[in-house]
Coordinates of C-alpha atoms and ligand atoms in Angstrom, one line a residue:
X818 CA 12.8 -11.1 -10.2
X819 CA 13.2 -8.2 -13.1
X820 CA 15.9 -6.9 -14.7
X821 CA 17.5 -3.6 -13.2
X822 CA 17.2 -1.3 -15.7
X823 CA 19.0 2.4 -16.4
X824 CA 16.7 4.9 -16.7
X825 CA 16.3 6.6 -19.8
X826 CA 13.3 9.4 -20.1
X827 CA 14.4 9.7 -23.9
X828 CA 14.5 6.1 -24.5
X829 CA 11.2 5.6 -22.8
X830 CA 9.5 8.1 -24.7
X831 CA 10.5 6.3 -27.9
X832 CA 9.2 3.4 -27.1
X833 CA 5.8 4.7 -25.5
X834 CA 5.2 7.7 -27.2
X835 CA 1.9 8.2 -25.6
X836 CA 2.4 11.5 -23.6
X837 CA 5.0 9.9 -21.5
X838 CA 6.3 13.7 -20.4
X839 CA 8.9 12.9 -18.0
X840 CA 11.2 15.1 -16.1
X841 CA 14.0 15.6 -18.9
X842 CA 16.7 16.4 -15.3
X843 CA 15.9 13.0 -14.2
X844 CA 14.5 12.2 -11.0
X845 CA 12.0 9.7 -12.3
X846 CA 12.3 6.4 -12.9
X847 CA 9.6 4.4 -15.2
X848 CA 9.1 0.6 -14.8
X849 CA 7.7 -1.8 -17.3
X850 CA 5.2 -4.6 -16.0
X851 CA 3.2 -5.9 -18.9
X852 CA 0.9 -3.2 -20.7
X853 CA 1.5 -1.0 -17.7
X854 CA 4.5 1.9 -17.0
X855 CA 5.2 3.1 -13.3
X856 CA 6.5 6.5 -13.3
X857 CA 7.9 7.1 -9.7
X858 CA 9.1 10.4 -8.9
X859 CA 9.5 14.0 -9.9
X860 CA 12.4 16.8 -8.8
X861 CA 11.7 20.1 -7.9
X862 CA 15.0 22.2 -6.7
X863 CA 16.9 19.1 -6.9
X864 CA 14.7 17.6 -4.2
X865 CA 12.8 14.2 -5.7
X866 CA 9.6 13.3 -4.3
X867 CA 7.9 10.1 -4.8
X868 CA 4.6 10.7 -6.6
X869 CA 3.5 8.0 -8.7
X870 CA 1.6 7.8 -12.0
X871 CA 0.6 5.0 -14.5
X872 CA 0.5 4.8 -18.3
X873 CA -1.4 2.2 -19.3
X874 CA 0.0 1.3 -23.1
X875 CA -2.9 -0.7 -23.9
X876 CA -5.1 2.5 -23.3
X877 CA -3.0 4.5 -24.2
X878 CA -4.1 6.5 -20.9
X879 CA -2.5 8.1 -17.7
X880 CA -3.6 6.8 -14.4
X881 CA -3.2 8.2 -11.1
X882 CA -3.8 5.5 -8.6
X883 CA -4.4 5.3 -5.3
X884 CA -1.4 5.6 -2.9
X885 CA -1.4 3.2 0.4
X886 CA 1.1 3.6 2.9
X887 CA 3.1 6.3 4.2
X888 CA 5.3 7.8 1.0
X889 CA 9.3 7.9 1.4
X890 CA 10.6 11.4 2.1
X891 CA 11.8 13.5 -0.6
X892 CA 15.9 13.1 -1.1
X893 CA 18.1 14.0 -3.7
X894 CA 18.0 10.8 -5.8
X895 CA 17.3 7.1 -6.2
X896 CA 17.2 4.0 -8.1
X897 CA 14.5 1.7 -8.8
X898 CA 14.4 -2.1 -9.8
X899 CA 11.5 -4.3 -10.3
X900 CA 11.5 -7.3 -7.8
X901 CA 9.3 -10.2 -8.8
X902 CA 7.1 -8.9 -10.9
X903 CA 4.8 -7.4 -8.2
X904 CA 7.0 -4.9 -6.5
X905 CA 9.6 -1.7 -7.5
X906 CA 12.2 -1.6 -4.7
X907 CA 13.8 1.7 -4.1
X908 CA 17.0 2.8 -3.2
X909 CA 16.9 6.4 -1.8
X910 CA 20.3 8.3 -1.9
X911 CA 22.1 10.4 0.8
X912 CA 19.0 9.3 3.2
X913 CA 19.0 8.0 7.0
X914 CA 20.3 4.5 7.4
X915 CA 16.7 3.5 8.3
X916 CA 15.0 5.4 5.4
X917 CA 16.9 3.7 1.9
X918 CA 15.2 0.9 1.4
X919 CA 11.4 1.1 0.0
X920 CA 9.3 -0.9 -1.9
X921 CA 6.2 -0.1 -3.9
X922 CA 3.8 -2.7 -4.4
X923 CA 1.8 -2.4 -7.5
X924 CA 0.9 -6.0 -8.0
X925 CA 1.1 -7.9 -4.9
X926 CA -2.1 -9.9 -2.9
X927 CA -2.6 -7.0 -0.8
X928 CA -2.8 -4.5 -3.6
X929 CA -4.9 -7.0 -5.7
X930 CA -7.1 -7.0 -3.0
X931 CA -7.4 -3.3 -2.3
X932 CA -7.7 -2.9 -6.3
X933 CA -10.8 -4.9 -5.6
X934 CA -12.2 -3.1 -2.7
X935 CA -11.6 0.7 -3.8
X936 CA -12.5 -0.4 -7.4
X937 CA -9.5 1.8 -8.6
X938 CA -6.1 1.6 -9.6
X939 CA -4.0 0.9 -6.2
X940 CA -0.4 1.0 -5.4
X941 CA 0.8 0.9 -1.7
X942 CA 4.7 1.6 0.1
X943 CA 6.0 -0.1 2.4
X944 CA 9.7 0.7 4.1
X945 CA 12.1 -2.1 4.2
X946 CA 13.4 -2.8 7.8
X947 CA 16.6 -5.0 8.1
X948 CA 16.9 -8.1 10.0
X949 CA 13.8 -10.6 11.0
X950 CA 11.7 -8.2 13.2
X951 CA 9.0 -10.3 15.2
X952 CA 5.5 -10.6 13.8
X953 CA 2.9 -8.1 15.3
X954 CA 0.9 -9.6 18.3
X955 CA -2.8 -9.5 18.1
X956 CA -4.6 -9.6 21.6
X957 CA -8.1 -10.2 21.4
X958 CA -11.0 -11.0 24.3
X959 CA -14.1 -9.8 25.7
X960 CA -14.6 -6.4 27.1
X961 CA -13.0 -6.4 30.6
X962 CA -11.3 -9.8 30.2
X963 CA -7.9 -8.3 30.9
X964 CA -6.2 -7.6 27.7
X965 CA -5.1 -3.9 28.4
X966 CA -4.0 -5.0 31.9
X967 CA -1.6 -7.8 30.5
X968 CA -0.8 -5.3 27.6
X969 CA 0.2 -2.5 29.8
X970 CA 2.5 -5.3 32.0
X971 CA 4.4 -6.2 29.0
X972 CA 5.2 -2.8 27.6
X973 CA 6.3 -2.0 31.7
X974 CA 8.6 -5.2 31.6
X975 CA 9.8 -4.6 28.1
X976 CA 9.6 -1.0 27.1
X977 CA 12.1 -1.0 24.1
X978 CA 10.3 -4.4 22.9
X979 CA 7.0 -3.7 22.3
X980 CA 4.9 -1.1 20.9
X981 CA 1.5 -0.2 21.3
X982 CA -0.4 0.3 18.1
X983 CA -2.8 3.1 18.6
X984 CA -6.4 2.9 17.3
X985 CA -8.6 5.3 16.4
X986 CA -12.1 5.2 17.9
X987 CA -15.3 7.2 17.6
X988 CA -16.1 6.6 21.4
X989 CA -15.7 9.6 24.0
X990 CA -12.3 9.2 26.2
X991 CA -12.8 8.1 29.6
X992 CA -11.4 10.2 32.3
X993 CA -7.6 9.0 32.4
X994 CA -7.4 8.4 28.5
X995 CA -4.8 10.8 26.3
X996 CA -5.5 11.5 22.9
X997 CA -2.9 9.8 20.8
X998 CA -1.4 7.6 23.5
X999 CA -4.7 5.1 24.6
X1000 CA -6.7 6.1 21.2
X1001 CA -6.4 8.8 18.3
X1002 CA -10.1 9.6 19.5
X1003 CA -12.0 10.9 16.5
X1004 CA -15.4 11.8 14.6
X1005 CA -17.2 9.3 12.7
X1006 CA -17.3 11.2 9.5
X1007 CA -13.8 11.8 9.6
X1008 CA -12.6 8.0 10.2
X1009 CA -15.3 7.1 7.6
X1010 CA -13.8 9.2 4.9
X1011 CA -9.9 7.8 5.9
X1012 CA -11.5 4.3 5.8
X1013 CA -12.7 4.9 2.2
X1014 CA -9.2 6.4 1.4
X1015 CA -7.7 3.0 2.4
X1016 CA -5.7 4.5 5.1
X1017 CA -6.9 1.3 7.8
X1018 CA -5.8 -1.7 8.1
X1019 CA -9.0 -2.8 9.7
X1020 CA -11.9 -1.4 11.2
X1021 CA -15.0 -2.6 13.2
X1022 CA -18.4 -1.5 14.5
X1023 CA -17.9 -2.3 18.3
X1024 CA -20.1 -2.1 21.4
X1025 CA -21.8 0.8 19.2
X1026 CA -18.5 2.9 18.1
X1027 CA -16.2 2.7 15.4
X1028 CA -12.7 1.3 15.9
X1029 CA -10.1 0.7 13.8
X1030 CA -6.4 0.3 13.2
X1031 CA -5.0 2.7 10.6
X1032 CA -1.8 1.6 8.6
X1033 CA 0.2 4.2 10.2
X1034 CA -0.1 2.6 13.6
X1035 CA 1.1 -0.1 12.9
X1036 CA 4.2 1.3 10.7
X1037 CA 4.9 4.0 13.5
X1038 CA 5.8 1.2 15.8
X1039 CA 7.6 -0.8 13.1
X1040 CA 9.7 1.9 12.5
X1041 CA 10.5 2.2 16.0
X1042 CA 12.0 -1.0 16.0
X1043 CA 9.3 -2.2 18.5
X1044 CA 7.0 -5.4 17.9
X1045 CA 3.9 -4.1 17.7
X1046 CA 0.9 -5.2 19.9
X1047 CA -2.9 -4.6 18.6
X1048 CA -5.6 -4.7 20.9
X1049 CA -8.4 -5.2 18.7
X1050 CA -11.6 -7.3 19.1
X1051 CA -12.7 -10.4 17.0
X1052 CA -14.1 -8.8 14.0
X1053 CA -10.8 -6.7 13.7
X1054 CA -8.7 -9.8 14.2
X1055 CA -10.2 -11.6 11.6
X1056 CA -9.8 -8.9 9.1
X1057 CA -6.2 -8.9 10.0
X1058 CA -6.0 -12.7 9.8
X1059 CA -7.5 -12.1 5.9
X1060 CA -5.0 -9.1 5.1
X1061 CA -1.3 -10.0 4.4
X1062 CA -0.2 -8.7 7.5
X1063 CA 1.6 -11.5 9.6
X1064 CA 0.5 -11.9 13.2
X1065 CA 0.5 -14.0 16.0
X1066 CA -3.1 -14.1 17.3
X1067 CA -3.8 -14.7 20.9
X1068 CA -7.5 -14.9 22.2
X1069 CA -8.1 -13.9 26.0
X1070 CA -10.9 -15.9 27.9
X1071 CA -12.5 -15.0 31.4
X1072 CA -12.5 -18.0 33.4
X1073 CA -15.9 -17.4 34.2
X1074 CA -18.7 -15.1 32.7
X1075 CA -19.7 -14.0 36.5
X1076 CA -15.7 -12.9 36.6
X1077 CA -15.9 -11.3 33.2
X1078 CA -19.0 -9.2 34.3
X1079 CA -17.5 -8.6 38.3
X1080 CA -14.3 -7.0 36.4
X1081 CA -15.7 -4.9 33.7
X1082 CA -18.5 -3.4 36.8
X1083 CA -15.2 -3.2 38.8
X1084 CA -13.3 -1.0 36.3
X1085 CA -16.0 1.6 36.4
X1086 CA -15.6 2.8 33.3
X1087 CA -19.0 2.5 31.7
X1088 CA -22.4 2.7 32.4
X1089 CA -25.0 0.1 33.2
X1090 CA -26.3 -0.1 29.5
X1091 CA -22.8 0.4 28.4
X1092 CA -22.1 -2.7 30.6
X1093 CA -25.3 -4.8 29.4
X1094 CA -24.1 -4.2 25.6
X1095 CA -20.9 -5.4 26.2
X1096 CA -21.6 -8.5 28.1
X1097 CA -24.1 -9.4 25.7
X1098 CA -21.5 -9.0 22.9
X1099 CA -19.1 -10.9 24.6
X1100 CA -21.1 -14.1 24.5
X1101 CA -20.8 -14.3 20.7
X1102 CA -17.2 -12.9 21.0
X1103 CA -16.2 -15.9 23.3
X1104 CA -18.1 -18.3 20.9
X1105 CA -16.1 -17.4 18.1
X1106 CA -12.8 -16.5 19.7
X1107 CA -13.1 -20.1 20.9
X1108 CA -14.8 -22.0 18.6
X1109 CA -13.3 -20.6 14.6
X1110 CA -9.8 -21.8 14.8
X1111 CA -9.4 -17.9 14.0
X1112 CA -6.4 -17.8 17.4
X1113 CA -3.0 -18.9 17.2
X1114 CA -3.4 -19.3 21.0
X1115 CA -6.0 -18.9 23.8
X1116 CA -5.0 -18.0 27.4
X1117 CA -7.6 -18.3 30.4
X1118 CA -6.8 -14.9 32.4
X1119 CA -8.1 -16.4 35.9
X1120 CA -4.9 -15.7 37.8
X1121 CA -2.9 -12.7 36.3
X1122 CA 0.4 -13.8 37.4
X1123 CA -0.1 -17.5 35.6
X1124 CA -2.0 -15.7 32.4
X1125 CA 1.0 -13.3 32.2
X1126 CA 3.6 -15.9 32.4
X1127 CA 1.6 -18.1 29.5
X1128 CA 1.7 -15.1 27.6
X1129 CA 5.7 -14.2 28.3
X1130 CA 6.2 -18.0 26.9
X1131 CA 4.2 -17.3 23.6
X1132 CA 6.5 -14.6 22.7
X1133 CA 9.3 -16.1 23.7
X1134 CA 9.9 -13.8 26.9
X1135 CA 10.4 -16.7 29.4
X1136 CA 14.0 -16.7 29.3
X1137 CA 14.8 -19.1 26.4
X1138 CA 15.4 -16.4 23.7
X1139 CA 16.7 -13.1 23.7
X1140 CA 15.0 -9.7 24.2
X1141 CA 13.7 -8.2 20.5
X1142 CA 16.4 -6.7 19.5
X1143 CA 16.6 -5.1 15.7
X1144 CA 20.1 -5.3 14.0
X1145 CA 22.4 -2.3 14.3
X1146 CA 24.0 -2.7 10.7
X1147 CA 23.0 0.5 8.7
X1148 CA 23.9 1.7 5.3
X1149 CA 23.7 5.1 3.7
X1150 CA 23.7 5.2 -0.5
X1151 CA 25.5 7.9 -2.4
X1152 CA 23.8 9.8 -5.5
X1153 CA 26.0 7.8 -8.0
X1154 CA 25.1 4.3 -6.9
X1155 CA 23.9 2.1 -9.5
X1156 CA 21.9 -1.6 -8.8
X1157 CA 21.9 -4.6 -10.4
X1158 CA 20.1 -8.1 -9.9
X1159 CA 21.4 -11.5 -9.4
X1160 CA 19.1 -14.3 -8.7
X1161 CA 17.5 -12.7 -5.3
X1162 CA 20.6 -10.5 -4.5
X1163 CA 20.2 -6.7 -5.5
X1164 CA 23.9 -5.7 -6.3
X1165 CA 25.0 -2.1 -5.3
X1166 CA 27.6 -0.4 -6.7
X1167 CA 28.3 2.9 -4.6
X1168 CA 30.2 4.4 -7.2
X1169 CA 31.1 7.7 -5.9
X1170 CA 31.2 8.5 -1.6
X1171 CA 29.6 11.1 -0.4
X1172 CA 32.4 13.4 -1.1
X1173 CA 32.2 12.7 -4.9
X1174 CA 35.3 10.0 -4.6
X1175 CA 35.4 7.0 -6.5
X1176 CA 34.5 4.1 -4.6
X1177 CA 34.9 0.7 -5.0
X1178 CA 31.8 -0.4 -2.3
X1179 CA 29.6 -2.9 -3.4
X1180 CA 26.7 -3.8 -1.2
X1181 CA 24.3 -7.0 -1.3
X1182 CA 20.8 -6.6 -0.5
X1183 CA 19.5 -10.2 -0.1
X1184 CA 16.1 -10.2 -0.8
X1185 CA 15.3 -14.1 -0.4
X1186 CA 13.7 -14.2 2.6
X1187 CA 11.6 -10.6 2.7
X1188 CA 8.2 -11.0 5.0
X1189 CA 5.3 -9.0 5.4
X1190 CA 4.9 -5.8 3.3
X1191 CA 2.1 -3.8 2.7
X1192 CA 0.1 -2.9 5.0
X1193 CA 2.9 -2.2 7.5
X1194 CA 6.8 -2.7 6.8
X1195 CA 8.6 -5.2 4.3
X1196 CA 10.7 -7.6 7.2
X1197 CA 13.7 -9.9 6.5
X1198 CA 16.1 -7.7 4.3
X1199 CA 19.4 -8.4 4.7
X1200 CA 22.2 -6.1 3.8
X1201 CA 26.0 -6.8 3.9
X1202 CA 29.1 -5.3 2.3
X1203 CA 31.8 -7.2 0.0
X1204 CA 35.1 -6.3 -1.2
X1205 CA 35.2 -6.2 -4.7
X1206 CA 38.9 -6.9 -4.9
X1207 CA 39.0 -10.2 -3.0
X1208 CA 35.5 -11.3 -4.2
X1209 CA 34.1 -12.7 -7.5
X1210 CA 30.5 -12.7 -7.6
X1211 CA 30.0 -16.5 -7.4
X1212 CA 31.6 -16.3 -4.1
X1213 CA 29.7 -13.7 -2.3
X1214 CA 31.0 -13.6 1.2
X1215 CA 29.8 -11.6 4.2
X1216 CA 32.3 -9.4 5.5
X1217 CA 32.0 -8.7 9.2
X1218 CA 31.3 -5.2 10.7
X1219 CA 30.3 -3.7 7.2
X1220 CA 31.6 -0.8 6.5
X1221 CA 28.2 1.0 6.1
X1222 CA 27.8 4.0 7.6
X1223 CA 25.9 3.7 10.9
Ligands
LIG2186 N1 -6.8 -11.9 36.1 C1 -7.6 -10.9 36.8 N2 -7.8 -10.9 37.9 C2 -8.3 -9.9 38.5 N3 -8.8 -8.7 37.9 C3 -8.4 -8.8 36.5 C4 -7.4 -9.7 35.8 N4 -6.7 -9.4 35.0 C5 -7.5 -7.6 34.8 N5 -8.1 -7.9 35.7 C6 -9.2 -6.3 36.2 O1 -10.4 -6.4 35.4 C7 -10.7 -5.1 34.7 C8 -10.9 -5.0 33.1 O2 -9.6 -5.1 32.9 P1 -9.0 -4.4 31.3 O3 -9.3 -3.2 31.4 O4 -7.3 -4.7 31.2 O5 -9.6 -5.3 30.3 P2 -9.8 -5.4 28.5 O6 -9.9 -6.5 28.2 O7 -8.7 -4.5 28.4 O8 -10.9 -4.5 28.4 P3 -11.8 -3.6 27.4 O9 -11.6 -4.5 25.9 O10 -13.1 -2.8 27.5 O11 -10.4 -2.7 27.1 C9 -10.0 -4.1 35.4 O12 -10.2 -3.7 36.4 C10 -8.4 -5.2 36.0 O13 -7.7 -4.7 37.0
LIG2187 N1 -11.5 -3.8 15.5 C1 -10.9 -2.8 16.3 N2 -11.6 -3.2 17.6 C2 -10.8 -2.4 18.6 C3 -9.7 -1.9 18.2 N3 -9.0 -1.0 19.2 C4 -9.8 -1.6 20.7 N4 -10.6 -2.5 19.8 C5 -11.4 -3.5 21.0 O1 -12.8 -2.5 21.0 C6 -13.0 -3.2 22.7 C7 -13.6 -1.9 23.3 O2 -12.6 -1.2 23.5 P1 -12.3 0.1 25.0 O3 -11.5 0.6 24.9 O4 -13.8 0.8 24.6 O5 -12.9 -0.8 25.9 C8 -12.1 -4.2 23.0 O6 -12.6 -5.4 22.7 C9 -11.0 -3.4 21.9 O7 -9.9 -5.0 21.6 C10 -9.5 -1.6 16.9 O8 -8.4 -0.4 16.0 N5 -9.8 -2.0 16.0

């Protein structure tokens, strides 16, 4: 965990004279990691935006990195603190409670991998979400096995707990499919460009078309505080496994190849040629799915009721645990806040409240159990309030029902 630092453009310019032309009216922070200075932000009419540039001190050169993930919306101010030498915690002032904690990943495993793939300087934004959240669920299996049927049942029974990751595809829509609901139907050239720009968590050529999960598709679901479900093929599942997104992966098998063919034909959505292609691919998918240790669970979808019951068991929905329900705690930071770091705890001193009055509020952001991160959200944030009059820092105590605004 790095030291919290108060940002001073003047001080920084004295230390790093190589053209560090930071806003004199603030709105920017600079965080140094080794030879690199990460400068975030810039203000325009009082609104701070979150552009990123990097000063490489060894080369005496500025670089504009590729920025992955959704950037935070502009706000009136923020503070930044380095965590674990690989990410910068950004605390936005006067922002909605579910939009004030962000991470700019600058040297995490995901960013390191992307730097290699994209052969460019890369940083990645990841919004912090409170509470443990639940790992996204990857559901894979050959075409026609019943993945969509199972997912639809789950979403119908638990509409507030699960959200579907809407993939992009270059295949044509089927009769009842809606753009933006079942898929984002797109053109190959557009999708390829977005892939090159690092917007996809995974993508694959499946049955002659391009399919992929955008980082945004997963973020949108996480932001709605639901557990994300991805319906993707085996190649996609392998890419996700290799990424830093932690998931539960489930492979669905048919009871027999004949039954698979029957279901695929019975659905009546593909031409004979497409059915033949999907069946040919199913042989390889079944072999890979069953044998490679790629999946955490394998379910046989023979009887639909039994298979659905087993799926619910895997997802702890068989009555033994509560439904996925996010914490309702929230936080809103005034412009005058400051931060300091102790062990893995970030102390947020509120300074002034939203009416400009002095405030003694002190919040603790415990970063010891962070999970996930880019691509996607950073889960496991624990925020609580402490009363500075009654508590000493070595005796931090959680206050019930924090006074943090909801
Ligand atoms: N257990 C089952 N028994 C009999 N029919 C089933 C069963 N599960 C699903 N089906 C039927 O099989 C057909 C294919 O199911 P579904 O569309 O859900 O497959 P899928 O795996 O999502 O396929 P794709 O990967 O092509 O999207 C549908 O007509 C569905 O009603
Ligand atoms: N790798 C990915 N595979 C995906 C994605 N979205 C869907 N799929 C898989 O494609 C086949 C065919 O789907 P269909 O809707 O044309 O029948 C199926 O196995 C899906 O699981 C994706 O984003 N990435």
